[in-house]
């Protein structure tokens, strides 16, 4: 009977899960619409039922790994996630261990992505790097000296909620001007809308970051300027983050990265321009190797496989 863990990624729009073996092979997957749930207990029950239905007779579930926004690794809870309808504290670890009787571990979704990159992706063997995830929000996982940095309360690494403009756009965290309000997928769309209205007097609605990419590919100067503006803000944030942990690499993951050279070329330029001189030309900006490989599932599964429950090294080769 093949041993598998359930890797679960709770996103702002969708929750995806997959049964994954030690080698990163995903044998079954499923999903739920996160936005359909405001009650954490109902969500847990439906998610547990969906996982149970994927367990065939030749699979043995030996663990569960969960990546979620505002995940408290120490407590095993999701706490007041700003972009979800589920509010308050949701005790995922406690409830899943009651339901499945297997060790369950939880962390912030970006931390899970960082662990996934270490175990299954381009960060194998690296001891100092930053993972930045761009999507519904903006998250990050910091690895220093081979260890994921959790901080005293498990909430270290919230690069998306660094204030970029003190009187800037309102954020779901209740503050203003957070990085994610400008560099998330919705932030990119908002910038395009604002620039188009300012320069052309044209009001736009229901625009996505993918629409902005299509416009850029068609030569729309407002779209190209949008990605340049996004890159300038993100480049400054990354150069500041480098000052704290001195990483060798910064890995980028998420839908907006598919903008390719429209975003990545100016991002490299602005990051180096803003970099403290002792770090210049030392940090490699790299796209996650898990971008097209069910990275969310693999990251959460890696979290489980790398936990002490299975005596698997985080630096697995």
PDB file of N, CA and C in Angstrom, residues 16 20 27 29 31 62 66 68 73 76 94-95 110 146 165 183 208 224 305 309 317:
ATOM      1  N   UNK A  16      -7.185  23.742  -3.108  1.00  0.00           N
ATOM      2  CA  UNK A  16      -6.827  22.554  -3.873  1.00  0.00           C
ATOM      3  C   UNK A  16      -6.095  21.578  -2.955  1.00  0.00           C
ATOM      4  N   UNK A  20      -0.012  12.916  -2.320  1.00  0.00           N
ATOM      5  CA  UNK A  20       1.345  13.020  -2.849  1.00  0.00           C
ATOM      6  C   UNK A  20       2.287  12.069  -2.142  1.00  0.00           C
ATOM      7  N   UNK A  27      -1.060  11.705  -6.953  1.00  0.00           N
ATOM      8  CA  UNK A  27      -1.851  10.576  -7.432  1.00  0.00           C
ATOM      9  C   UNK A  27      -3.346  10.883  -7.558  1.00  0.00           C
ATOM     10  N   UNK A  29      -6.294  14.418  -7.060  1.00  0.00           N
ATOM     11  CA  UNK A  29      -6.483  15.821  -6.690  1.00  0.00           C
ATOM     12  C   UNK A  29      -7.959  16.143  -6.535  1.00  0.00           C
ATOM     13  N   UNK A  31     -10.701  19.870  -5.388  1.00  0.00           N
ATOM     14  CA  UNK A  31     -10.740  21.293  -5.065  1.00  0.00           C
ATOM     15  C   UNK A  31     -12.109  21.701  -4.520  1.00  0.00           C
ATOM     16  N   UNK A  62      -0.767   9.030   5.538  1.00  0.00           N
ATOM     17  CA  UNK A  62       0.120   9.038   6.703  1.00  0.00           C
ATOM     18  C   UNK A  62       0.348  10.443   7.256  1.00  0.00           C
ATOM     19  N   UNK A  66      -0.845  21.541   5.373  1.00  0.00           N
ATOM     20  CA  UNK A  66      -1.783  22.603   4.998  1.00  0.00           C
ATOM     21  C   UNK A  66      -1.043  23.927   4.869  1.00  0.00           C
ATOM     22  N   UNK A  68      -1.938  27.927   4.223  1.00  0.00           N
ATOM     23  CA  UNK A  68      -3.099  28.816   4.229  1.00  0.00           C
ATOM     24  C   UNK A  68      -2.665  30.233   4.579  1.00  0.00           C
ATOM     25  N   UNK A  73       1.753  28.315  12.470  1.00  0.00           N
ATOM     26  CA  UNK A  73       2.406  27.006  12.500  1.00  0.00           C
ATOM     27  C   UNK A  73       2.405  26.413  13.898  1.00  0.00           C
ATOM     28  N   UNK A  76      -1.396  25.632  14.784  1.00  0.00           N
ATOM     29  CA  UNK A  76      -2.145  24.823  13.835  1.00  0.00           C
ATOM     30  C   UNK A  76      -3.452  25.452  13.412  1.00  0.00           C
ATOM     31  N   UNK A  94      -6.141  20.602  14.663  1.00  0.00           N
ATOM     32  CA  UNK A  94      -6.898  19.864  15.674  1.00  0.00           C
ATOM     33  C   UNK A  94      -8.017  19.053  15.024  1.00  0.00           C
ATOM     34  N   UNK A  95      -8.764  19.679  14.134  1.00  0.00           N
ATOM     35  CA  UNK A  95      -9.913  19.003  13.543  1.00  0.00           C
ATOM     36  C   UNK A  95      -9.501  17.902  12.560  1.00  0.00           C
ATOM     37  N   UNK A 110       2.719  30.909   1.831  1.00  0.00           N
ATOM     38  CA  UNK A 110       4.004  31.245   1.215  1.00  0.00           C
ATOM     39  C   UNK A 110       5.141  30.457   1.851  1.00  0.00           C
ATOM     40  N   UNK A 146      19.420  27.628   6.280  1.00  0.00           N
ATOM     41  CA  UNK A 146      18.750  26.342   6.079  1.00  0.00           C
ATOM     42  C   UNK A 146      17.473  26.156   6.863  1.00  0.00           C
ATOM     43  N   UNK A 165       3.175  52.769   0.690  1.00  0.00           N
ATOM     44  CA  UNK A 165       2.675  54.143   0.691  1.00  0.00           C
ATOM     45  C   UNK A 165       1.766  54.305   1.911  1.00  0.00           C
ATOM     46  N   UNK A 183       1.005  45.026  -5.947  1.00  0.00           N
ATOM     47  CA  UNK A 183       1.723  44.007  -6.731  1.00  0.00           C
ATOM     48  C   UNK A 183       1.010  42.658  -6.783  1.00  0.00           C
ATOM     49  N   UNK A 208      -8.792  42.020 -15.220  1.00  0.00           N
ATOM     50  CA  UNK A 208      -7.907  41.139 -14.460  1.00  0.00           C
ATOM     51  C   UNK A 208      -6.460  41.390 -14.878  1.00  0.00           C
ATOM     52  N   UNK A 224       1.858  48.389 -20.480  1.00  0.00           N
ATOM     53  CA  UNK A 224       3.312  48.275 -20.313  1.00  0.00           C
ATOM     54  C   UNK A 224       3.769  49.113 -19.131  1.00  0.00           C
ATOM     55  N   UNK A 305       5.809  15.977   4.514  1.00  0.00           N
ATOM     56  CA  UNK A 305       6.896  15.002   4.403  1.00  0.00           C
ATOM     57  C   UNK A 305       8.150  15.462   5.141  1.00  0.00           C
ATOM     58  N   UNK A 309       7.553  14.280  12.059  1.00  0.00           N
ATOM     59  CA  UNK A 309       6.726  13.075  12.177  1.00  0.00           C
ATOM     60  C   UNK A 309       7.254  11.938  11.317  1.00  0.00           C
ATOM     61  N   UNK A 317      17.453  15.620  -0.680  1.00  0.00           N
ATOM     62  CA  UNK A 317      18.014  15.758  -2.027  1.00  0.00           C
ATOM     63  C   UNK A 317      17.209  14.943  -3.023  1.00  0.00           C
TER      64      UNK A 317
END
